[in-house]
Amino acid sequence: MSGYREIKFRAVTSFQRRIGNPILSRLPQQTLLETTGRKSGLPRRTPIGGRRIGRAFWFVSEYGEKSQYVRNIQAHPQVRVRIKGRWHAGIAHPIPEDDARARLKTLPRLNSTAVRAVGTNLLTFRVDLND
């Protein structure tokens, strides 16, 4: 990763971890992804943007395999997603062959704009929901 991209990554993730995520996680209608910590085994909740299409929930990670929640998914693909205030269990799958930029055009605009602006290694995910 180039020096600029590394600085950008550290600045954005620091802001998200300390300010953005704690605030957004408290909003009742914010979509949340709950993973299991790969080291701690504890639930980890991350605000995300995405869209339910049928029995699947689609989202794009802005940092791909460098994101902590992606590393948690790799260790434990069983996740929960809170959509419109209701929790849904499912299995998360990375879809590296998907065109993440095209996928973002089908997802909520505000989050997609932010992901495109800060993302350096976009990776699409599909969560196959159990209900």
mmCIF file of N, CA and C in Angstrom:
data_model
loop_
_atom_site.group_PDB
_atom_site.id
_atom_site.type_symbol
_atom_site.label_atom_id
_atom_site.label_comp_id
_atom_site.label_asym_id
_atom_site.label_seq_id
_atom_site.Cartn_x
_atom_site.Cartn_y
_atom_site.Cartn_z
ATOM 1 N N MET A 1 0.862 -1.177 0.000
ATOM 2 C CA MET A 1 0.000 0.000 0.000
ATOM 3 C C MET A 1 0.900 1.228 0.000
ATOM 4 N N SER A 2 0.583 2.177 -0.862
ATOM 5 C CA SER A 2 1.405 3.388 -0.936
ATOM 6 C C SER A 2 1.310 4.187 0.359
ATOM 7 N N GLY A 3 2.274 5.083 0.559
ATOM 8 C CA GLY A 3 2.292 5.898 1.772
ATOM 9 C C GLY A 3 1.023 6.708 1.954
ATOM 10 N N TYR A 4 0.550 7.350 0.871
ATOM 11 C CA TYR A 4 -0.682 8.142 0.956
ATOM 12 C C TYR A 4 -1.877 7.273 1.325
ATOM 13 N N ARG A 5 -1.985 6.111 0.666
ATOM 14 C CA ARG A 5 -3.123 5.226 0.937
ATOM 15 C C ARG A 5 -3.092 4.708 2.371
ATOM 16 N N GLU A 6 -1.893 4.442 2.895
ATOM 17 C CA GLU A 6 -1.766 3.972 4.281
ATOM 18 C C GLU A 6 -2.176 5.071 5.259
ATOM 19 N N ILE A 7 -1.754 6.299 5.008
ATOM 20 C CA ILE A 7 -2.132 7.430 5.872
ATOM 21 C C ILE A 7 -3.648 7.638 5.825
ATOM 22 N N LYS A 8 -4.207 7.582 4.625
ATOM 23 C CA LYS A 8 -5.660 7.735 4.458
ATOM 24 C C LYS A 8 -6.391 6.629 5.217
ATOM 25 N N PHE A 9 -5.936 5.389 5.066
ATOM 26 C CA PHE A 9 -6.545 4.253 5.751
ATOM 27 C C PHE A 9 -6.529 4.459 7.265
ATOM 28 N N ARG A 10 -5.383 4.826 7.801
ATOM 29 C CA ARG A 10 -5.258 5.016 9.253
ATOM 30 C C ARG A 10 -6.134 6.165 9.756
ATOM 31 N N ALA A 11 -6.187 7.261 8.998
ATOM 32 C CA ALA A 11 -7.001 8.416 9.407
ATOM 33 C C ALA A 11 -8.490 8.060 9.394
ATOM 34 N N VAL A 12 -8.932 7.433 8.322
ATOM 35 C CA VAL A 12 -10.354 7.100 8.194
ATOM 36 C C VAL A 12 -10.764 6.063 9.237
ATOM 37 N N THR A 13 -9.974 4.999 9.389
ATOM 38 C CA THR A 13 -10.358 3.959 10.338
ATOM 39 C C THR A 13 -10.298 4.466 11.776
ATOM 40 N N SER A 14 -9.371 5.349 12.070
ATOM 41 C CA SER A 14 -9.307 5.936 13.413
ATOM 42 C C SER A 14 -10.559 6.760 13.692
ATOM 43 N N PHE A 15 -10.956 7.579 12.720
ATOM 44 C CA PHE A 15 -12.182 8.373 12.875
ATOM 45 C C PHE A 15 -13.395 7.458 13.034
ATOM 46 N N GLN A 16 -13.501 6.443 12.187
ATOM 47 C CA GLN A 16 -14.641 5.527 12.270
ATOM 48 C C GLN A 16 -14.699 4.842 13.626
ATOM 49 N N ARG A 17 -13.571 4.337 14.083
ATOM 50 C CA ARG A 17 -13.525 3.575 15.332
ATOM 51 C C ARG A 17 -13.851 4.437 16.544
ATOM 52 N N ARG A 18 -13.334 5.671 16.565
ATOM 53 C CA ARG A 18 -13.470 6.521 17.753
ATOM 54 C C ARG A 18 -14.711 7.407 17.750
ATOM 55 N N ILE A 19 -15.158 7.844 16.574
ATOM 56 C CA ILE A 19 -16.252 8.822 16.514
ATOM 57 C C ILE A 19 -17.452 8.298 15.730
ATOM 58 N N GLY A 20 -17.245 7.986 14.459
ATOM 59 C CA GLY A 20 -18.355 7.622 13.580
ATOM 60 C C GLY A 20 -19.134 6.403 14.022
ATOM 61 N N ASN A 21 -18.456 5.277 14.219
ATOM 62 C CA ASN A 21 -19.150 4.039 14.563
ATOM 63 C C ASN A 21 -19.890 4.102 15.896
ATOM 64 N N PRO A 22 -19.308 4.659 16.965
ATOM 65 C CA PRO A 22 -20.066 4.730 18.220
ATOM 66 C C PRO A 22 -21.353 5.559 18.093
ATOM 67 N N ILE A 23 -21.312 6.625 17.317
ATOM 68 C CA ILE A 23 -22.511 7.451 17.136
ATOM 69 C C ILE A 23 -23.532 6.727 16.264
ATOM 70 N N LEU A 24 -23.097 6.242 15.113
ATOM 71 C CA LEU A 24 -24.019 5.578 14.189
ATOM 72 C C LEU A 24 -24.639 4.327 14.790
ATOM 73 N N SER A 25 -23.888 3.589 15.586
ATOM 74 C CA SER A 25 -24.405 2.349 16.181
ATOM 75 C C SER A 25 -25.590 2.587 17.095
ATOM 76 N N ARG A 26 -25.705 3.779 17.614
ATOM 77 C CA ARG A 26 -26.807 4.106 18.535
ATOM 78 C C ARG A 26 -28.090 4.510 17.818
ATOM 79 N N LEU A 27 -27.997 4.799 16.531
ATOM 80 C CA LEU A 27 -29.184 5.205 15.777
ATOM 81 C C LEU A 27 -30.049 3.975 15.502
ATOM 82 N N PRO A 28 -31.339 4.022 15.884
ATOM 83 C CA PRO A 28 -32.177 2.824 15.792
ATOM 84 C C PRO A 28 -32.372 2.282 14.372
ATOM 85 N N GLN A 29 -32.324 3.127 13.363
ATOM 86 C CA GLN A 29 -32.540 2.653 11.996
ATOM 87 C C GLN A 29 -31.254 2.376 11.238
ATOM 88 N N GLN A 30 -30.101 2.575 11.885
ATOM 89 C CA GLN A 30 -28.816 2.305 11.232
ATOM 90 C C GLN A 30 -28.655 0.797 11.019
ATOM 91 N N THR A 31 -28.250 0.409 9.836
ATOM 92 C CA THR A 31 -27.955 -0.989 9.563
ATOM 93 C C THR A 31 -26.640 -1.348 10.244
ATOM 94 N N LEU A 32 -26.654 -2.464 10.966
ATOM 95 C CA LEU A 32 -25.462 -2.928 11.676
ATOM 96 C C LEU A 32 -25.107 -4.333 11.233
ATOM 97 N N LEU A 33 -23.819 -4.607 11.167
ATOM 98 C CA LEU A 33 -23.307 -5.942 10.934
ATOM 99 C C LEU A 33 -22.686 -6.416 12.238
ATOM 100 N N GLU A 34 -23.129 -7.566 12.720
ATOM 101 C CA GLU A 34 -22.545 -8.141 13.930
ATOM 102 C C GLU A 34 -21.733 -9.370 13.544
ATOM 103 N N THR A 35 -20.441 -9.295 13.826
ATOM 104 C CA THR A 35 -19.537 -10.407 13.599
ATOM 105 C C THR A 35 -19.074 -10.940 14.953
ATOM 106 N N THR A 36 -18.383 -12.056 14.922
ATOM 107 C CA THR A 36 -17.770 -12.602 16.133
ATOM 108 C C THR A 36 -16.279 -12.295 16.066
ATOM 109 N N GLY A 37 -15.764 -11.659 17.119
ATOM 110 C CA GLY A 37 -14.343 -11.318 17.153
ATOM 111 C C GLY A 37 -13.479 -12.550 16.978
ATOM 112 N N ARG A 38 -12.551 -12.493 16.048
ATOM 113 C CA ARG A 38 -11.723 -13.663 15.732
ATOM 114 C C ARG A 38 -10.779 -14.023 16.873
ATOM 115 N N LYS A 39 -10.418 -13.059 17.710
ATOM 116 C CA LYS A 39 -9.530 -13.325 18.847
ATOM 117 C C LYS A 39 -10.322 -13.427 20.148
ATOM 118 N N SER A 40 -11.248 -12.497 20.346
ATOM 119 C CA SER A 40 -11.974 -12.426 21.616
ATOM 120 C C SER A 40 -13.174 -13.370 21.677
ATOM 121 N N GLY A 41 -13.765 -13.667 20.518
ATOM 122 C CA GLY A 41 -14.991 -14.459 20.499
ATOM 123 C C GLY A 41 -16.214 -13.646 20.874
ATOM 124 N N LEU A 42 -16.037 -12.337 21.092
ATOM 125 C CA LEU A 42 -17.145 -11.463 21.492
ATOM 126 C C LEU A 42 -17.834 -10.872 20.274
ATOM 127 N N PRO A 43 -19.137 -10.500 20.423
ATOM 128 C CA PRO A 43 -19.835 -9.860 19.309
ATOM 129 C C PRO A 43 -19.234 -8.483 19.023
ATOM 130 N N ARG A 44 -19.064 -8.183 17.747
ATOM 131 C CA ARG A 44 -18.529 -6.892 17.293
ATOM 132 C C ARG A 44 -19.527 -6.300 16.311
ATOM 133 N N ARG A 45 -19.975 -5.090 16.589
ATOM 134 C CA ARG A 45 -20.982 -4.455 15.735
ATOM 135 C C ARG A 45 -20.382 -3.288 14.965
ATOM 136 N N THR A 46 -20.682 -3.268 13.667
ATOM 137 C CA THR A 46 -20.148 -2.254 12.765
ATOM 138 C C THR A 46 -21.284 -1.664 11.942
ATOM 139 N N PRO A 47 -21.442 -0.345 11.934
ATOM 140 C CA PRO A 47 -22.435 0.274 11.044
ATOM 141 C C PRO A 47 -22.006 0.066 9.584
ATOM 142 N N ILE A 48 -22.929 -0.346 8.767
ATOM 143 C CA ILE A 48 -22.644 -0.539 7.348
ATOM 144 C C ILE A 48 -23.809 -0.008 6.530
ATOM 145 N N GLY A 49 -23.584 0.143 5.266
ATOM 146 C CA GLY A 49 -24.648 0.478 4.333
ATOM 147 C C GLY A 49 -24.792 -0.678 3.369
ATOM 148 N N GLY A 50 -25.980 -0.994 3.028
ATOM 149 C CA GLY A 50 -26.211 -2.088 2.099
ATOM 150 C C GLY A 50 -27.695 -2.183 1.805
ATOM 151 N N ARG A 51 -28.077 -3.250 1.154
ATOM 152 C CA ARG A 51 -29.488 -3.404 0.784
ATOM 153 C C ARG A 51 -29.851 -4.883 0.783
ATOM 154 N N ARG A 52 -31.058 -5.127 1.309
ATOM 155 C CA ARG A 52 -31.614 -6.477 1.246
ATOM 156 C C ARG A 52 -32.269 -6.650 -0.111
ATOM 157 N N ILE A 53 -31.923 -7.755 -0.764
ATOM 158 C CA ILE A 53 -32.538 -8.111 -2.035
ATOM 159 C C ILE A 53 -32.965 -9.567 -1.885
ATOM 160 N N GLY A 54 -34.261 -9.780 -1.734
ATOM 161 C CA GLY A 54 -34.763 -11.129 -1.486
ATOM 162 C C GLY A 54 -34.271 -11.643 -0.155
ATOM 163 N N ARG A 55 -33.643 -12.816 -0.174
ATOM 164 C CA ARG A 55 -33.138 -13.425 1.067
ATOM 165 C C ARG A 55 -31.655 -13.187 1.255
ATOM 166 N N ALA A 56 -31.138 -12.135 0.610
ATOM 167 C CA ALA A 56 -29.712 -11.806 0.743
ATOM 168 C C ALA A 56 -29.554 -10.331 1.078
ATOM 169 N N PHE A 57 -28.495 -10.022 1.809
ATOM 170 C CA PHE A 57 -28.138 -8.644 2.116
ATOM 171 C C PHE A 57 -26.779 -8.393 1.477
ATOM 172 N N TRP A 58 -26.687 -7.332 0.674
ATOM 173 C CA TRP A 58 -25.469 -6.995 -0.060
ATOM 174 C C TRP A 58 -24.829 -5.747 0.513
ATOM 175 N N PHE A 59 -23.500 -5.751 0.627
ATOM 176 C CA PHE A 59 -22.764 -4.561 1.036
ATOM 177 C C PHE A 59 -21.355 -4.616 0.464
ATOM 178 N N VAL A 60 -20.661 -3.479 0.523
ATOM 179 C CA VAL A 60 -19.297 -3.392 0.001
ATOM 180 C C VAL A 60 -18.389 -2.880 1.110
ATOM 181 N N SER A 61 -17.306 -3.605 1.348
ATOM 182 C CA SER A 61 -16.282 -3.181 2.312
ATOM 183 C C SER A 61 -15.312 -2.255 1.604
ATOM 184 N N GLU A 62 -15.027 -1.102 2.214
ATOM 185 C CA GLU A 62 -14.139 -0.125 1.567
ATOM 186 C C GLU A 62 -12.668 -0.525 1.609
ATOM 187 N N TYR A 63 -12.286 -1.389 2.538
ATOM 188 C CA TYR A 63 -10.877 -1.792 2.642
ATOM 189 C C TYR A 63 -10.670 -3.292 2.454
ATOM 190 N N GLY A 64 -11.643 -3.977 1.962
ATOM 191 C CA GLY A 64 -11.500 -5.400 1.673
ATOM 192 C C GLY A 64 -10.980 -6.183 2.861
ATOM 193 N N GLU A 65 -10.014 -7.039 2.620
ATOM 194 C CA GLU A 65 -9.505 -7.935 3.658
ATOM 195 C C GLU A 65 -8.720 -7.220 4.750
ATOM 196 N N LYS A 66 -8.496 -5.934 4.608
ATOM 197 C CA LYS A 66 -7.799 -5.181 5.649
ATOM 198 C C LYS A 66 -8.768 -4.727 6.754
ATOM 199 N N SER A 67 -10.074 -4.718 6.464
ATOM 200 C CA SER A 67 -11.080 -4.318 7.455
ATOM 201 C C SER A 67 -11.171 -5.365 8.561
ATOM 202 N N GLN A 68 -11.275 -4.893 9.791
ATOM 203 C CA GLN A 68 -11.351 -5.812 10.927
ATOM 204 C C GLN A 68 -12.588 -6.707 10.834
ATOM 205 N N TYR A 69 -13.723 -6.144 10.436
ATOM 206 C CA TYR A 69 -14.925 -6.973 10.373
ATOM 207 C C TYR A 69 -14.816 -8.020 9.261
ATOM 208 N N VAL A 70 -14.085 -7.729 8.205
ATOM 209 C CA VAL A 70 -13.862 -8.721 7.149
ATOM 210 C C VAL A 70 -12.979 -9.850 7.682
ATOM 211 N N ARG A 71 -11.972 -9.507 8.446
ATOM 212 C CA ARG A 71 -11.109 -10.532 9.040
ATOM 213 C C ARG A 71 -11.909 -11.396 10.019
ATOM 214 N N ASN A 72 -12.862 -10.773 10.737
ATOM 215 C CA ASN A 72 -13.745 -11.545 11.615
ATOM 216 C C ASN A 72 -14.629 -12.493 10.805
ATOM 217 N N ILE A 73 -15.153 -12.013 9.668
ATOM 218 C CA ILE A 73 -15.991 -12.856 8.804
ATOM 219 C C ILE A 73 -15.178 -14.032 8.277
ATOM 220 N N GLN A 74 -13.933 -13.799 7.907
ATOM 221 C CA GLN A 74 -13.090 -14.885 7.409
ATOM 222 C C GLN A 74 -12.929 -15.979 8.457
ATOM 223 N N ALA A 75 -12.852 -15.583 9.718
ATOM 224 C CA ALA A 75 -12.700 -16.561 10.801
ATOM 225 C C ALA A 75 -14.032 -17.205 11.182
ATOM 226 N N HIS A 76 -15.109 -16.412 11.141
ATOM 227 C CA HIS A 76 -16.449 -16.873 11.554
ATOM 228 C C HIS A 76 -17.480 -16.257 10.611
ATOM 229 N N PRO A 77 -17.877 -16.933 9.546
ATOM 230 C CA PRO A 77 -18.803 -16.338 8.577
ATOM 231 C C PRO A 77 -20.250 -16.196 9.070
ATOM 232 N N GLN A 78 -20.577 -16.791 10.214
ATOM 233 C CA GLN A 78 -21.915 -16.615 10.762
ATOM 234 C C GLN A 78 -22.012 -15.192 11.316
ATOM 235 N N VAL A 79 -22.981 -14.421 10.815
ATOM 236 C CA VAL A 79 -23.146 -13.028 11.224
ATOM 237 C C VAL A 79 -24.614 -12.753 11.504
ATOM 238 N N ARG A 80 -24.849 -11.563 12.019
ATOM 239 C CA ARG A 80 -26.207 -11.025 12.116
ATOM 240 C C ARG A 80 -26.186 -9.644 11.487
ATOM 241 N N VAL A 81 -27.310 -9.271 10.870
ATOM 242 C CA VAL A 81 -27.457 -7.952 10.277
ATOM 243 C C VAL A 81 -28.729 -7.338 10.833
ATOM 244 N N ARG A 82 -28.600 -6.099 11.346
ATOM 245 C CA ARG A 82 -29.789 -5.380 11.811
ATOM 246 C C ARG A 82 -30.252 -4.487 10.662
ATOM 247 N N ILE A 83 -31.440 -4.799 10.151
ATOM 248 C CA ILE A 83 -32.030 -4.065 9.039
ATOM 249 C C ILE A 83 -33.343 -3.463 9.525
ATOM 250 N N LYS A 84 -33.436 -2.147 9.457
ATOM 251 C CA LYS A 84 -34.646 -1.431 9.901
ATOM 252 C C LYS A 84 -35.062 -1.858 11.303
ATOM 253 N N GLY A 85 -34.071 -1.997 12.190
ATOM 254 C CA GLY A 85 -34.336 -2.284 13.595
ATOM 255 C C GLY A 85 -34.541 -3.751 13.930
ATOM 256 N N ARG A 86 -34.498 -4.640 12.949
ATOM 257 C CA ARG A 86 -34.735 -6.073 13.195
ATOM 258 C C ARG A 86 -33.491 -6.877 12.838
ATOM 259 N N TRP A 87 -33.103 -7.806 13.722
ATOM 260 C CA TRP A 87 -31.920 -8.635 13.519
ATOM 261 C C TRP A 87 -32.244 -9.858 12.669
ATOM 262 N N HIS A 88 -31.308 -10.182 11.756
ATOM 263 C CA HIS A 88 -31.416 -11.344 10.873
ATOM 264 C C HIS A 88 -30.085 -12.086 10.914
ATOM 265 N N ALA A 89 -30.133 -13.392 11.146
ATOM 266 C CA ALA A 89 -28.921 -14.212 11.130
ATOM 267 C C ALA A 89 -28.636 -14.659 9.711
ATOM 268 N N GLY A 90 -27.348 -14.886 9.426
ATOM 269 C CA GLY A 90 -26.989 -15.366 8.102
ATOM 270 C C GLY A 90 -25.522 -15.736 8.010
ATOM 271 N N ILE A 91 -25.140 -16.116 6.808
ATOM 272 C CA ILE A 91 -23.758 -16.490 6.507
ATOM 273 C C ILE A 91 -23.222 -15.488 5.497
ATOM 274 N N ALA A 92 -22.081 -14.865 5.813
ATOM 275 C CA ALA A 92 -21.480 -13.856 4.938
ATOM 276 C C ALA A 92 -20.478 -14.506 3.990
ATOM 277 N N HIS A 93 -20.537 -14.063 2.729
ATOM 278 C CA HIS A 93 -19.638 -14.579 1.696
ATOM 279 C C HIS A 93 -18.989 -13.412 0.957
ATOM 280 N N PRO A 94 -17.663 -13.391 0.862
ATOM 281 C CA PRO A 94 -17.036 -12.396 -0.012
ATOM 282 C C PRO A 94 -17.310 -12.797 -1.461
ATOM 283 N N ILE A 95 -17.528 -11.795 -2.306
ATOM 284 C CA ILE A 95 -17.775 -12.047 -3.725
ATOM 285 C C ILE A 95 -16.743 -11.240 -4.518
ATOM 286 N N PRO A 96 -15.479 -11.695 -4.545
ATOM 287 C CA PRO A 96 -14.419 -10.906 -5.179
ATOM 288 C C PRO A 96 -14.620 -10.702 -6.676
ATOM 289 N N GLU A 97 -15.359 -11.608 -7.343
ATOM 290 C CA GLU A 97 -15.570 -11.473 -8.778
ATOM 291 C C GLU A 97 -16.635 -10.418 -9.119
ATOM 292 N N ASP A 98 -17.371 -9.948 -8.109
ATOM 293 C CA ASP A 98 -18.395 -8.924 -8.334
ATOM 294 C C ASP A 98 -17.732 -7.577 -8.588
ATOM 295 N N ASP A 99 -18.319 -6.779 -9.447
ATOM 296 C CA ASP A 99 -17.833 -5.421 -9.705
ATOM 297 C C ASP A 99 -18.344 -4.527 -8.569
ATOM 298 N N ALA A 100 -17.485 -4.271 -7.581
ATOM 299 C CA ALA A 100 -17.901 -3.538 -6.375
ATOM 300 C C ALA A 100 -18.373 -2.125 -6.703
ATOM 301 N N ARG A 101 -17.735 -1.455 -7.648
ATOM 302 C CA ARG A 101 -18.164 -0.093 -8.016
ATOM 303 C C ARG A 101 -19.563 -0.116 -8.633
ATOM 304 N N ALA A 102 -19.831 -1.082 -9.467
ATOM 305 C CA ALA A 102 -21.172 -1.223 -10.042
ATOM 306 C C ALA A 102 -22.173 -1.580 -8.946
ATOM 307 N N ARG A 103 -21.771 -2.450 -8.023
ATOM 308 C CA ARG A 103 -22.659 -2.845 -6.920
ATOM 309 C C ARG A 103 -23.042 -1.630 -6.077
ATOM 310 N N LEU A 104 -22.079 -0.742 -5.817
ATOM 311 C CA LEU A 104 -22.362 0.447 -5.011
ATOM 312 C C LEU A 104 -23.476 1.299 -5.625
ATOM 313 N N LYS A 105 -23.609 1.272 -6.944
ATOM 314 C CA LYS A 105 -24.662 2.043 -7.610
ATOM 315 C C LYS A 105 -26.052 1.507 -7.294
ATOM 316 N N THR A 106 -26.137 0.264 -6.803
ATOM 317 C CA THR A 106 -27.428 -0.344 -6.468
ATOM 318 C C THR A 106 -27.741 -0.242 -4.970
ATOM 319 N N LEU A 107 -26.810 0.294 -4.203
ATOM 320 C CA LEU A 107 -26.954 0.372 -2.745
ATOM 321 C C LEU A 107 -27.269 1.800 -2.322
ATOM 322 N N PRO A 108 -27.653 2.018 -1.058
ATOM 323 C CA PRO A 108 -28.000 3.368 -0.604
ATOM 324 C C PRO A 108 -26.924 4.402 -0.951
ATOM 325 N N ARG A 109 -27.362 5.511 -1.505
ATOM 326 C CA ARG A 109 -26.472 6.513 -2.098
ATOM 327 C C ARG A 109 -25.483 7.130 -1.114
ATOM 328 N N LEU A 110 -25.937 7.550 0.069
ATOM 329 C CA LEU A 110 -25.049 8.240 1.006
ATOM 330 C C LEU A 110 -23.859 7.361 1.393
ATOM 331 N N ASN A 111 -24.148 6.145 1.818
ATOM 332 C CA ASN A 111 -23.064 5.239 2.208
ATOM 333 C C ASN A 111 -22.182 4.898 1.005
ATOM 334 N N SER A 112 -22.788 4.651 -0.134
ATOM 335 C CA SER A 112 -22.012 4.297 -1.326
ATOM 336 C C SER A 112 -21.051 5.406 -1.721
ATOM 337 N N THR A 113 -21.493 6.649 -1.591
ATOM 338 C CA THR A 113 -20.627 7.786 -1.904
ATOM 339 C C THR A 113 -19.424 7.808 -0.967
ATOM 340 N N ALA A 114 -19.673 7.580 0.316
ATOM 341 C CA ALA A 114 -18.582 7.572 1.301
ATOM 342 C C ALA A 114 -17.611 6.425 1.030
ATOM 343 N N VAL A 115 -18.137 5.249 0.716
ATOM 344 C CA VAL A 115 -17.279 4.089 0.448
ATOM 345 C C VAL A 115 -16.410 4.363 -0.774
ATOM 346 N N ARG A 116 -16.986 4.928 -1.828
ATOM 347 C CA ARG A 116 -16.197 5.255 -3.021
ATOM 348 C C ARG A 116 -15.133 6.300 -2.706
ATOM 349 N N ALA A 117 -15.472 7.274 -1.850
ATOM 350 C CA ALA A 117 -14.546 8.369 -1.542
ATOM 351 C C ALA A 117 -13.340 7.903 -0.724
ATOM 352 N N VAL A 118 -13.559 7.027 0.247
ATOM 353 C CA VAL A 118 -12.458 6.634 1.140
ATOM 354 C C VAL A 118 -11.888 5.266 0.830
ATOM 355 N N GLY A 119 -12.619 4.447 0.108
ATOM 356 C CA GLY A 119 -12.202 3.075 -0.130
ATOM 357 C C GLY A 119 -10.967 2.951 -0.995
ATOM 358 N N THR A 120 -10.148 1.975 -0.661
ATOM 359 C CA THR A 120 -8.932 1.725 -1.436
ATOM 360 C C THR A 120 -8.877 0.289 -1.961
ATOM 361 N N ASN A 121 -9.738 -0.582 -1.465
ATOM 362 C CA ASN A 121 -9.722 -1.984 -1.887
ATOM 363 C C ASN A 121 -11.130 -2.550 -1.733
ATOM 364 N N LEU A 122 -12.030 -2.115 -2.607
ATOM 365 C CA LEU A 122 -13.442 -2.476 -2.482
ATOM 366 C C LEU A 122 -13.657 -3.979 -2.650
ATOM 367 N N LEU A 123 -14.535 -4.526 -1.804
ATOM 368 C CA LEU A 123 -14.856 -5.947 -1.850
ATOM 369 C C LEU A 123 -16.333 -6.127 -1.535
ATOM 370 N N THR A 124 -17.057 -6.772 -2.452
ATOM 371 C CA THR A 124 -18.487 -7.035 -2.268
ATOM 372 C C THR A 124 -18.694 -8.231 -1.352
ATOM 373 N N PHE A 125 -19.749 -8.126 -0.531
ATOM 374 C CA PHE A 125 -20.189 -9.242 0.318
ATOM 375 C C PHE A 125 -21.665 -9.482 0.126
ATOM 376 N N ARG A 126 -22.041 -10.760 0.214
ATOM 377 C CA ARG A 126 -23.445 -11.157 0.234
ATOM 378 C C ARG A 126 -23.654 -11.952 1.527
ATOM 379 N N VAL A 127 -24.684 -11.575 2.273
ATOM 380 C CA VAL A 127 -25.063 -12.339 3.461
ATOM 381 C C VAL A 127 -26.329 -13.104 3.107
ATOM 382 N N ASP A 128 -26.234 -14.427 3.106
ATOM 383 C CA ASP A 128 -27.410 -15.265 2.875
ATOM 384 C C ASP A 128 -28.173 -15.348 4.199
ATOM 385 N N LEU A 129 -29.347 -14.705 4.213
ATOM 386 C CA LEU A 129 -30.138 -14.616 5.450
ATOM 387 C C LEU A 129 -30.915 -15.904 5.686
ATOM 388 N N ASN A 130 -31.033 -16.269 6.967
ATOM 389 C CA ASN A 130 -31.723 -17.503 7.347
ATOM 390 C C ASN A 130 -33.239 -17.365 7.330
ATOM 391 N N ASP A 131 -33.739 -16.143 7.318
ATOM 392 C CA ASP A 131 -35.201 -15.978 7.341
ATOM 393 C C ASP A 131 -35.720 -15.339 6.095
#
